Short mmCIF file of C-alpha atoms and ligand atoms in Angstrom, two decimals:
data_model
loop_
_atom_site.label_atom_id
_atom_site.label_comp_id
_atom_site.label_asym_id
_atom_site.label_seq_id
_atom_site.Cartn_x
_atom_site.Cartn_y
_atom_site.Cartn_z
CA UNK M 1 0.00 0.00 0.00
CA UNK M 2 1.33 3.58 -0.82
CA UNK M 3 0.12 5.58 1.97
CA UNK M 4 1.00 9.39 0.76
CA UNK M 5 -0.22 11.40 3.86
CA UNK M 6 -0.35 10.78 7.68
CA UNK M 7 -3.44 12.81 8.06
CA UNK M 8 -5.48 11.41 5.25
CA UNK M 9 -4.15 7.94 4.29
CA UNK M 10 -4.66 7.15 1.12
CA UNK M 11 -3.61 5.41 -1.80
CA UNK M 12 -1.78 6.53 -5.24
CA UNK M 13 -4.14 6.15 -8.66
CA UNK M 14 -2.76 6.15 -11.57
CA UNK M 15 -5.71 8.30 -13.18
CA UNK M 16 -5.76 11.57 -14.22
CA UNK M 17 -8.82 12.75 -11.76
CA UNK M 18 -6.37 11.90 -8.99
CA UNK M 19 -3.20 13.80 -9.71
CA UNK M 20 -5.83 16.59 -10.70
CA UNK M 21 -7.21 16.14 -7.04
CA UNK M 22 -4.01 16.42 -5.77
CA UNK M 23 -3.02 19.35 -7.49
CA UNK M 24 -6.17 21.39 -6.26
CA UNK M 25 -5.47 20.15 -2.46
CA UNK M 26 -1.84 21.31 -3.01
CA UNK M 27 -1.37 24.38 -0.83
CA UNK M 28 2.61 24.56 -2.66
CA UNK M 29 1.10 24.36 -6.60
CA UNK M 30 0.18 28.33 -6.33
CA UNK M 31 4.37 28.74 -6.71
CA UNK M 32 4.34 27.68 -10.51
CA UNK M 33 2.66 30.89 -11.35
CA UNK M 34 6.50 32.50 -9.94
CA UNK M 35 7.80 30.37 -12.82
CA UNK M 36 8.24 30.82 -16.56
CA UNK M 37 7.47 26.78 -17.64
CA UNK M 38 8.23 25.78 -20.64
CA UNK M 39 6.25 25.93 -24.07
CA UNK M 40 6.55 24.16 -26.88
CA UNK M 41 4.27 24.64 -29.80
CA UNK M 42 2.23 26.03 -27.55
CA UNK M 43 2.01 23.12 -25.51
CA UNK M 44 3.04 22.81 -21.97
CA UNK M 45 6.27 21.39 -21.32
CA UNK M 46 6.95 18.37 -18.33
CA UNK M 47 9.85 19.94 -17.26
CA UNK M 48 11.97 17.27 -15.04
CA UNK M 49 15.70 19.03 -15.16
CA UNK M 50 15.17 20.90 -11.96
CA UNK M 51 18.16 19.00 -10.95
CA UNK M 52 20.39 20.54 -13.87
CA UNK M 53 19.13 23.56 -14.32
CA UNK M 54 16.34 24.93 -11.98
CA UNK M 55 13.31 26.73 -14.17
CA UNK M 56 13.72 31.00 -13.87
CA UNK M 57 11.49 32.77 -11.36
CA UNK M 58 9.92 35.86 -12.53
CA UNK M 59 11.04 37.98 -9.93
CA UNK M 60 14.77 37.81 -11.57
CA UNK M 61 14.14 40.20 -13.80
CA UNK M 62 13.21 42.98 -11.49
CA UNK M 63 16.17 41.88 -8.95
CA UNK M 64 18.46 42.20 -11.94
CA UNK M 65 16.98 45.36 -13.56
CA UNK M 66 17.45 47.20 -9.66
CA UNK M 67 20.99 46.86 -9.56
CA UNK M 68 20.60 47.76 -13.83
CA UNK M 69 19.18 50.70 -12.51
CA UNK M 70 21.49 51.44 -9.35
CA UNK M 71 24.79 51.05 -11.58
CA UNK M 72 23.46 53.65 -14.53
CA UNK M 73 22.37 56.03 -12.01
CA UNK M 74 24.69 55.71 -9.17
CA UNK M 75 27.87 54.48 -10.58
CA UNK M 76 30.24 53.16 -8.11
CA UNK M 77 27.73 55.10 -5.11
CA UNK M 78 25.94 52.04 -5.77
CA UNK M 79 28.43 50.26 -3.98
CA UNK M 80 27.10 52.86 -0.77
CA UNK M 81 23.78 54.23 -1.94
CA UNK M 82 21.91 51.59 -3.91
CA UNK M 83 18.73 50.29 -2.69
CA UNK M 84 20.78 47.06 -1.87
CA UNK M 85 24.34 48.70 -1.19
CA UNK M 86 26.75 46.28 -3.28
CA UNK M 87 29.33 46.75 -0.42
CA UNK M 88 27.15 44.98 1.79
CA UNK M 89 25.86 42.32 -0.55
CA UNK M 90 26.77 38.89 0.58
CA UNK M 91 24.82 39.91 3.80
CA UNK M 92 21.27 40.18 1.97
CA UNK M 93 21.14 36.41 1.41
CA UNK M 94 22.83 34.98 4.34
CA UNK M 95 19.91 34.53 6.18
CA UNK M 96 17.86 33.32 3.68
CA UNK M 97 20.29 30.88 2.67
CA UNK M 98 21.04 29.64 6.08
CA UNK M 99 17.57 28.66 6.82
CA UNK M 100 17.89 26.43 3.17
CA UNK M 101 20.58 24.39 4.78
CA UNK M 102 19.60 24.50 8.24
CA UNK M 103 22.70 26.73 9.74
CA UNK M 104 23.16 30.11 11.19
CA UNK M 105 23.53 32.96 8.94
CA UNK M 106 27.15 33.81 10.50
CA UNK M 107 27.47 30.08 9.32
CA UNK M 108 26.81 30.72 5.38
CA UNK M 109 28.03 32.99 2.54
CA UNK M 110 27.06 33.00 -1.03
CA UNK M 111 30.09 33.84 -3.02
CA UNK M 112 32.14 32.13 -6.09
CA UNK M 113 31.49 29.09 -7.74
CA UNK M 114 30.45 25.50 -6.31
CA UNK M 115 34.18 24.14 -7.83
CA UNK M 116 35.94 27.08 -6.88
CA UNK M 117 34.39 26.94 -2.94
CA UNK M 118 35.07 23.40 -2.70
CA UNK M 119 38.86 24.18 -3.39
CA UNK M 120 39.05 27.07 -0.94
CA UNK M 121 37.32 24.23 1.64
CA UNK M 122 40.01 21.97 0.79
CA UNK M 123 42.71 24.47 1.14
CA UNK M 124 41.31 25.04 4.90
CA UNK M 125 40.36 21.25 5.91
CA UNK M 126 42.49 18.92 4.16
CA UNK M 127 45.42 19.05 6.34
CA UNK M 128 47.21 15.69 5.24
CA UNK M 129 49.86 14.38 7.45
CA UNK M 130 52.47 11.62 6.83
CA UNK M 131 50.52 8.99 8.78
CA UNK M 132 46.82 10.70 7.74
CA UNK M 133 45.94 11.82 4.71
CA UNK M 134 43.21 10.32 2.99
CA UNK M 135 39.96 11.81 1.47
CA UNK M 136 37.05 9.66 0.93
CA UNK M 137 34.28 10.03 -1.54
CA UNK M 138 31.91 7.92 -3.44
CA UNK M 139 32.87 6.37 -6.53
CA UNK M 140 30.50 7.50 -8.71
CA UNK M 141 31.26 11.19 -7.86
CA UNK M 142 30.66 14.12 -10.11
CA UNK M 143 33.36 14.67 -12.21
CA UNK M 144 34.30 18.07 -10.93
CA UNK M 145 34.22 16.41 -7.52
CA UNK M 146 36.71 13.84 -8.59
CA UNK M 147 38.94 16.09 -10.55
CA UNK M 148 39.11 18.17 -7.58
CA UNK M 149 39.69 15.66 -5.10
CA UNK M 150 42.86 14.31 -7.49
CA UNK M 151 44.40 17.69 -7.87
CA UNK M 152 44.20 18.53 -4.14
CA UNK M 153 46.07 15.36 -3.32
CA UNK M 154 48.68 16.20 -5.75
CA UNK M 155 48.83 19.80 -4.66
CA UNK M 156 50.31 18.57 -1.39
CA UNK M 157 52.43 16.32 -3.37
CA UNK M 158 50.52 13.29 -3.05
CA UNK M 159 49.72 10.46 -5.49
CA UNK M 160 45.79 10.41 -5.86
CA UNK M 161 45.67 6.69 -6.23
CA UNK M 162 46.84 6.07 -2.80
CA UNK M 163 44.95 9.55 -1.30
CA UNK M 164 41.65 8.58 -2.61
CA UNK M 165 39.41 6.08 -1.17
CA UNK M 166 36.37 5.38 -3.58
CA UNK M 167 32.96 3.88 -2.12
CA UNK M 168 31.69 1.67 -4.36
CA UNK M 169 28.21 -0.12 -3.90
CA UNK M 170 28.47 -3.74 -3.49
CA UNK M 171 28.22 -6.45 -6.31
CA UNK M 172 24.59 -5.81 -7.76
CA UNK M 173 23.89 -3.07 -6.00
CA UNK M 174 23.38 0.64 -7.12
CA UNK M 175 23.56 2.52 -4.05
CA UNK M 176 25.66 2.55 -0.68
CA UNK M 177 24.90 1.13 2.28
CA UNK M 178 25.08 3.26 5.48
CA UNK M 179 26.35 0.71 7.26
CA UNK M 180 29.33 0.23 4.48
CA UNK M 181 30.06 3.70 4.21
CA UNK M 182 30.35 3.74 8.07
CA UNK M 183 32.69 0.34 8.78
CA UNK M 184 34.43 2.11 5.70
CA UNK M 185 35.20 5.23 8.07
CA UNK M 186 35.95 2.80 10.74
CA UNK M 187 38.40 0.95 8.65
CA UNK M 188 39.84 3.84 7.39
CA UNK M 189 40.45 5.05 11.15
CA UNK M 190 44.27 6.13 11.47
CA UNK M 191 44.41 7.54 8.11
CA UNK M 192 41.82 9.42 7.31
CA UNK M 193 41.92 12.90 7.11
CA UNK M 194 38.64 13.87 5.61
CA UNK M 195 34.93 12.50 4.13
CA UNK M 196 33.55 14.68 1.08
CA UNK M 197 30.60 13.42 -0.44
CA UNK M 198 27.64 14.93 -2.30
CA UNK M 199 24.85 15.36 0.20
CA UNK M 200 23.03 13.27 -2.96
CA UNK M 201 24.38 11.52 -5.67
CA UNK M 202 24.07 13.36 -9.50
CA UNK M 203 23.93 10.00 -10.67
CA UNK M 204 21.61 7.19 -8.67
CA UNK M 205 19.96 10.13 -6.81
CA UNK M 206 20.84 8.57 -3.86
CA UNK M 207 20.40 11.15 -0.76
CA UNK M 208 23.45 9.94 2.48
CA UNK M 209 22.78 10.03 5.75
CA UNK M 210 24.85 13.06 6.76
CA UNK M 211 24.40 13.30 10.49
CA UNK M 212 25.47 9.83 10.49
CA UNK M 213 29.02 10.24 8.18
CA UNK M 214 29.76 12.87 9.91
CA UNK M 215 29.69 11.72 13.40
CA UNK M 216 31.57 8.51 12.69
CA UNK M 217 34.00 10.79 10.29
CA UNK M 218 34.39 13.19 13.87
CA UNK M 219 34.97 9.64 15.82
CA UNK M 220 38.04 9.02 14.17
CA UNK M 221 39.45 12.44 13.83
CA UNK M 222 38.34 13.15 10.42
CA UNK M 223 36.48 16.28 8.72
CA UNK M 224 33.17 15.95 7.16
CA UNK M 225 32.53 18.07 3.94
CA UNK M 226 29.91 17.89 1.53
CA UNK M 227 29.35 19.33 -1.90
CA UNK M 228 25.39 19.83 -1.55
CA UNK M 229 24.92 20.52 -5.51
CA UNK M 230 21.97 17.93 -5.91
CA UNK M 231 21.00 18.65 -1.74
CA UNK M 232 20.61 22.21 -1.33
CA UNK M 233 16.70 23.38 -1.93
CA UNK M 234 16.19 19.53 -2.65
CA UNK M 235 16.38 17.88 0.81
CA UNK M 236 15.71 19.48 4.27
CA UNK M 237 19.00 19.70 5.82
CA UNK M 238 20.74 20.26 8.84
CA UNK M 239 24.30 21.18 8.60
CA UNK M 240 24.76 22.67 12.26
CA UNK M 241 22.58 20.33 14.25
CA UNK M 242 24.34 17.14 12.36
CA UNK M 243 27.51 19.15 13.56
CA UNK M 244 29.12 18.87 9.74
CA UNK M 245 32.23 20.48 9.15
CA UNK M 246 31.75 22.43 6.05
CA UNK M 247 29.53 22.21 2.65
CA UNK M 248 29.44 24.00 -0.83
CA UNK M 249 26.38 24.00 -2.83
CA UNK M 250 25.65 25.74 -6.50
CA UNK M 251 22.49 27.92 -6.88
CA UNK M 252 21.45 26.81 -10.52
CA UNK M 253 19.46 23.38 -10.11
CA UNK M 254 17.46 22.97 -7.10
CA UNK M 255 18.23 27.05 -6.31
CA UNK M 256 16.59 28.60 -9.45
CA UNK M 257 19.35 31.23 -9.64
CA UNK M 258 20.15 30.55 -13.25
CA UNK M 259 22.82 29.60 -15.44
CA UNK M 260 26.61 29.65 -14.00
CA UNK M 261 25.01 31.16 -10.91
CA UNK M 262 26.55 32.14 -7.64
CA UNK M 263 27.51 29.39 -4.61
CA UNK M 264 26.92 28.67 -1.21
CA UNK M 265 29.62 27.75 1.23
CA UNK M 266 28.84 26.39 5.43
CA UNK M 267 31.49 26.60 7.67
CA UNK M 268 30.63 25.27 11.27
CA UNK M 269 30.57 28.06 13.36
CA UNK M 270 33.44 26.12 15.62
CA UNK M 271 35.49 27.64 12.71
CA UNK M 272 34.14 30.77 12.96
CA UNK M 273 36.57 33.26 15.33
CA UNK M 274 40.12 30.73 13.97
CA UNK M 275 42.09 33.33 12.22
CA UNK M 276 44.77 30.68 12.64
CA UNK M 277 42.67 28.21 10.10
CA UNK M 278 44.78 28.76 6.77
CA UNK M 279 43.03 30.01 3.86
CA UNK M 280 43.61 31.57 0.47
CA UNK M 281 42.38 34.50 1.57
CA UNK M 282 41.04 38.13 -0.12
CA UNK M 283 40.57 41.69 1.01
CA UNK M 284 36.38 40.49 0.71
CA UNK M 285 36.86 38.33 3.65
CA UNK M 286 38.84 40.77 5.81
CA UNK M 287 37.49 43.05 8.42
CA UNK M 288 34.81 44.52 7.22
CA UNK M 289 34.86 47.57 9.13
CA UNK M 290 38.66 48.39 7.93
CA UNK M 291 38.39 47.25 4.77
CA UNK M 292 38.62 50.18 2.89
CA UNK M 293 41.46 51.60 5.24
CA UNK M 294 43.75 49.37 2.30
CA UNK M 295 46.00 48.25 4.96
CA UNK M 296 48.59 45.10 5.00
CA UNK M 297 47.79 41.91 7.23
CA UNK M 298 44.81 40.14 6.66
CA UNK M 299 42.05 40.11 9.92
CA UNK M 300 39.52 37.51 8.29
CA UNK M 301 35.59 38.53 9.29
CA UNK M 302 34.13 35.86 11.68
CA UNK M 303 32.19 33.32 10.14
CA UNK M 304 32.12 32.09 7.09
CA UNK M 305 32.58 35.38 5.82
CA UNK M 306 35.95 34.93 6.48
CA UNK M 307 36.66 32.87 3.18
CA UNK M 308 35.25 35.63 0.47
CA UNK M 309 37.58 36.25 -1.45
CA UNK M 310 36.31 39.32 -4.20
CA UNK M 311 33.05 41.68 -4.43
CA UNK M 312 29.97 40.66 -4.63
CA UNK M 313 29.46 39.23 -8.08
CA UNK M 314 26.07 41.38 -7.74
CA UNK M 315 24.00 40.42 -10.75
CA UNK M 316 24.20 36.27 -10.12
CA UNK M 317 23.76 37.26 -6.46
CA UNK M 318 20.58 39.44 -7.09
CA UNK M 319 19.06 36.35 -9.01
CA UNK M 320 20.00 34.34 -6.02
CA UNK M 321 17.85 36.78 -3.52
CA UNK M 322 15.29 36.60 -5.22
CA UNK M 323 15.08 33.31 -5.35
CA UNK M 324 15.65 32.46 -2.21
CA UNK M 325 12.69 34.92 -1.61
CA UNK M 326 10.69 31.96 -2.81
CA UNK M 327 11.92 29.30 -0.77
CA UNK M 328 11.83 31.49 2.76
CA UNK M 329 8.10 32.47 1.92
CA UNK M 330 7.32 28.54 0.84
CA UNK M 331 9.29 26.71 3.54
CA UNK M 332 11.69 24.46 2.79
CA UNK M 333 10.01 21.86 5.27
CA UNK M 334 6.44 22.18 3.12
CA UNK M 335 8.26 21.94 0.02
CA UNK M 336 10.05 18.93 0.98
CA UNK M 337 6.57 17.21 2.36
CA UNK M 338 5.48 17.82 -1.13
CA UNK M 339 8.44 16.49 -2.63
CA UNK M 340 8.36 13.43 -0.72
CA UNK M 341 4.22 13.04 -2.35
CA UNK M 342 5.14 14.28 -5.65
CA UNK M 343 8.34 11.68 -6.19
CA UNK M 344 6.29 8.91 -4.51
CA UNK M 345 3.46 9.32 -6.78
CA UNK M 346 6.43 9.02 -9.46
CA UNK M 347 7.65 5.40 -8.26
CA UNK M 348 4.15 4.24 -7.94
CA UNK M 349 3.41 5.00 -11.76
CA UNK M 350 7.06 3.90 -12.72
CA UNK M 351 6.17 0.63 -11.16
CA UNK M 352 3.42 -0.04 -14.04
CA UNK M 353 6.47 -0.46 -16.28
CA UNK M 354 8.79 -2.61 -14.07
CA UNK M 355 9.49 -5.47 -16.40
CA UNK M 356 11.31 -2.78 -18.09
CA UNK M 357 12.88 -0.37 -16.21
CA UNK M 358 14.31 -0.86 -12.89
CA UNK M 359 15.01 2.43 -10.69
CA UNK M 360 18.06 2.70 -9.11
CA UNK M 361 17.05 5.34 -6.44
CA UNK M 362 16.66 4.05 -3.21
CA UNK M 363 12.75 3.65 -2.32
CA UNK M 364 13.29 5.02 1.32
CA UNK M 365 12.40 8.49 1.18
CA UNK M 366 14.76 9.39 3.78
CA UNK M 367 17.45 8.11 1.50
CA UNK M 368 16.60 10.48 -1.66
CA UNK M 369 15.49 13.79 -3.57
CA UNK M 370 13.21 14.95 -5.80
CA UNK M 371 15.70 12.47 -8.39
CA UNK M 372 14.61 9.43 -9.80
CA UNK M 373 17.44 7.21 -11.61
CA UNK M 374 16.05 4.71 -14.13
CA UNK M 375 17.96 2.29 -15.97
CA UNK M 376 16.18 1.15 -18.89
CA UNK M 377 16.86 -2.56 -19.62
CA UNK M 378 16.71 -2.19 -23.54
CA UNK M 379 17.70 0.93 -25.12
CA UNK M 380 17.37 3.94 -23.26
CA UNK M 381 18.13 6.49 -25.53
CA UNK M 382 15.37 5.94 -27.18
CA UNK M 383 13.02 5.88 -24.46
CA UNK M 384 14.55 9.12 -23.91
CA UNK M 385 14.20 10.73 -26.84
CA UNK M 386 10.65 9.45 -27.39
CA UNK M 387 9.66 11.17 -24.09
CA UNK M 388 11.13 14.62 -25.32
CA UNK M 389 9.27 14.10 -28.55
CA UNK M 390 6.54 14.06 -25.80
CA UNK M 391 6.89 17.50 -24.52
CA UNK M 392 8.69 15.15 -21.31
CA UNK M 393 12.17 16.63 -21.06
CA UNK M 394 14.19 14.24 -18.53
CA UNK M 395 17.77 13.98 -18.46
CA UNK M 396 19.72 11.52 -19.84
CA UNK M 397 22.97 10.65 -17.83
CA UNK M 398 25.66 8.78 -19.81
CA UNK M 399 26.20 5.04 -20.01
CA UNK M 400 22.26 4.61 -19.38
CA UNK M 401 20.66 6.46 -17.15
CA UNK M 402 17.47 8.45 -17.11
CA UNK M 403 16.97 11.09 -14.85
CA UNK M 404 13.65 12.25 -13.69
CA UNK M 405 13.45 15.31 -11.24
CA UNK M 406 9.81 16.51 -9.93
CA UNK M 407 10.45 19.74 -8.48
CA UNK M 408 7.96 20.94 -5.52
CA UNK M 409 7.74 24.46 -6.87
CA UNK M 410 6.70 24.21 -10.48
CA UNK M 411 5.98 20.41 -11.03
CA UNK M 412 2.87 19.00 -10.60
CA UNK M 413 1.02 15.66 -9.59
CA UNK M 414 -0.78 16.13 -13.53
CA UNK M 415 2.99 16.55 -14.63
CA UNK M 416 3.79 12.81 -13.30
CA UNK M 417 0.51 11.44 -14.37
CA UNK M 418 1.58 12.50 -17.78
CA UNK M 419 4.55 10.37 -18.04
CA UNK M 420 2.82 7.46 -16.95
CA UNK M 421 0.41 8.05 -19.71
CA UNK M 422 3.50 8.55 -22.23
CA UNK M 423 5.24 5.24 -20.83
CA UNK M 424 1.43 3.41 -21.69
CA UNK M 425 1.63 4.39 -25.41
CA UNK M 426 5.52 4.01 -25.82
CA UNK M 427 5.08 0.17 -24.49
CA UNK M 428 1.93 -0.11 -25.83
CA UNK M 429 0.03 -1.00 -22.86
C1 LIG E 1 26.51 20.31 -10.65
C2 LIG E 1 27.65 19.86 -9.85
C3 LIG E 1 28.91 20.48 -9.95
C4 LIG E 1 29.15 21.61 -10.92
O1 LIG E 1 30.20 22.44 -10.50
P1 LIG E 1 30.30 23.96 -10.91
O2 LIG E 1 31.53 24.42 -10.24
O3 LIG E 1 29.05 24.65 -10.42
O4 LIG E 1 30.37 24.03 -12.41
C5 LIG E 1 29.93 20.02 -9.13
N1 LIG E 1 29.73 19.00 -8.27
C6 LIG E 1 28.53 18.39 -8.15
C7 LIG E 1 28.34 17.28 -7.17
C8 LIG E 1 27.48 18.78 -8.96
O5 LIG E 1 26.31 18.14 -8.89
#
């Protein structure tokens, strides 16, 4: 039985009066009128690449056309006299952005690039020693993750083979185990310097158990880090209550803050007044207060603060504001109930088809996203491109995976009900 709600139990249908029924009960659905979906033809689009590239808002126009307007008007006053002083920028989301990721503002800073953050992280955490110096990270990492991770180890002069632990699920299995990841740790014990995962996987859509890494990561000395690209506005997190260490995120897929957008970066607040913690640093994360007095010797702000490095990159940053406008006035705790509905109603329908396609996502909620990963047993491409033929635009993931991303805020329950009906005619059933 698929029991969607506590309050009212009741059971998926795969009909179109029932997603419809769902929409209308859906207190979140108002929020795709913030959105510019897709058209094609005229048609309405299924959009499903929320975990790619999030949809734009409508209010990032007007948020881009103020500081438009500051800049022709005010010229560098704007960095003192615009309606959103660009001296003071980074301090207009913080709070915002905190409550995203479940930390403090003093805890948070959008600045940079995901890539770019997760360097300056490693510059500041990854402290190998002779006897301790590995990283761990799953096996199936995002690329930029991996390349990353490699040229860190050799950046202290180490060969990447021996620095980097992979996790790899077991034989037949697409996902990690908890339990694996954890006696991994434990294994690990004397020589590990440092956990960075993704908060969920790009590719199986597999969401960890953070709280848990990271306290068996702390147990043997080790830092926790996690890139949050496929996490952040996706799951409800906790950084400061599950105690991690620190965490990069982008802003473009779950975030909404388009293209190339800005980053987020957590750094526990046990970090925050350690001037002694090395970093690359910039006059952006000095002092504040004397940063314009253009003086030698660097005084980093507390926080995470501390680690800017340049000016506000304002116009990313203003799309960034104004989307996580949406998010604070939504909730991230109602959009994640929704979620949980939206990509359960998903699985049941996908189930219709199992004999061929098997999903690769775990089926505990707890243990995933918005993402489904499906693995299609005979050619997937074309699966795929049949469904964008469809006006069903899905991702496809090289060697052979299919990724489907229901996003709280603009998808809805007559979006999933319209795959099903796609996957009917496409195996003609
Ligand atoms: C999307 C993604 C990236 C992309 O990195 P950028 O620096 O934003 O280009 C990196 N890592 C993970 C885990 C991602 O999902």
């Amino acid at each position: 039985m698929h029991q969607i709600d506590n309050v009212f139990p009741m059971e998926y249908q795969n009909s179109l009066s029932f997603a419809q029924a769902l929409d209308q009960t859906d207190p979140l659905a108002k929020y795709k009128e913030q959105f510019y979906t897709l058209k094609k033809d005229g048609k309405h689009v299924v959009y499903l690449c929320g975990n790619s590239l999030g949809l734009q808002p409508k209010n990032a126009k007007a948020a881009i056309d103020q500081e438009l307007k500051d800049w022709a008007e005010l010229g560098v006053d704007g960095h003192f006299d615009g309606k959103n002083p660009w001296k003071l920028y980074h301090h207009f989301l913080t709070e915002n952005a905190a409550k995203v990721v479940g930390a403090k503002p003093s805890e948070v800073v959008i600045m940079n690039n995901l890539t770019a953050n997760l360097h300056l992280m490693m510059v500041s955490f990854y402290k190998p020693t002779k006897t301790r110096f590995k990283i761990m990270m799953e096996a199936t990492a995002f690329p930029s993750d991996q390349y990353a991770m490699e040229s860190q180890a050799r950046f202290h002069g180490l060969d990447p083979n021996e620095a980097i632990i992979e996790l790899k699920p077991r034989e037949g299995e697409f996902t990690l185990r908890t339990e694996d990841v954890l006696n991994e740790i434990e294994r690990h014990k004397d020589s590990l310097a440092i956990v960075m995962m993704g908060g969920v996987n790009y590719y199986s859509g597999q969401a960890f158990d953070m709280q848990a890494i990271t306290k068996a990561a702390h147990a043997v000395g080790a830092i926790a880090g996690f890139d949050l690209a496929h996490a952040a506005g996706n799951l409800q997190l906790s950084l400061h209550d599950w105690d991690v260490d620190f965490a990069v995120w982008c802003t473009y897929k779950y975030l909404n803050s388009g293209p190339g957008g800005t980053s987020g970066v957590f750094v526990n607040e046990r970090f925050a007044n350690r001037p002694d913690i090395v970093r690359f640093a910039g006059w952006w994360g000095h002092d504040e207060k004397e940063r314009f007095l253009m003086k030698k010797g660097f005084k980093p702000m507390e926080g995470a603060a501390g680690w800017q490095l340049s000016n506000a990159q304002i116009f990313p940053m203003a799309i960034h504001k104004a989307s996580l406008e949406i998010f604070a006035e939504a909730g991230i705790e109602n959009l994640r109930a929704k979620s949980e509905k939206l990509t359960g109603f998903l699985e049941f329908i996908l189930q219709d088809f199992k004999e061929y396609l098997t999903i690769i996502t775990p089926n505990d909620p707890k243990q995933r996203g918005c993402q489904l990963s499906i693995i299609v047993k005979e050619n997937g491409k074309a699966l795929f491109d049949y469904l964008c033929s469809q006006n069903i635009i899905p991702d496809w993931r090289e060697p052979d995976v299919i990724r489907m991303s229901p996003v709280p805020l603009y998808n809805s329950f007559e979006d999933v009900f319209l795959i099903g009906n796609a996957l009917k005619i496409y195996f003609k059933r």
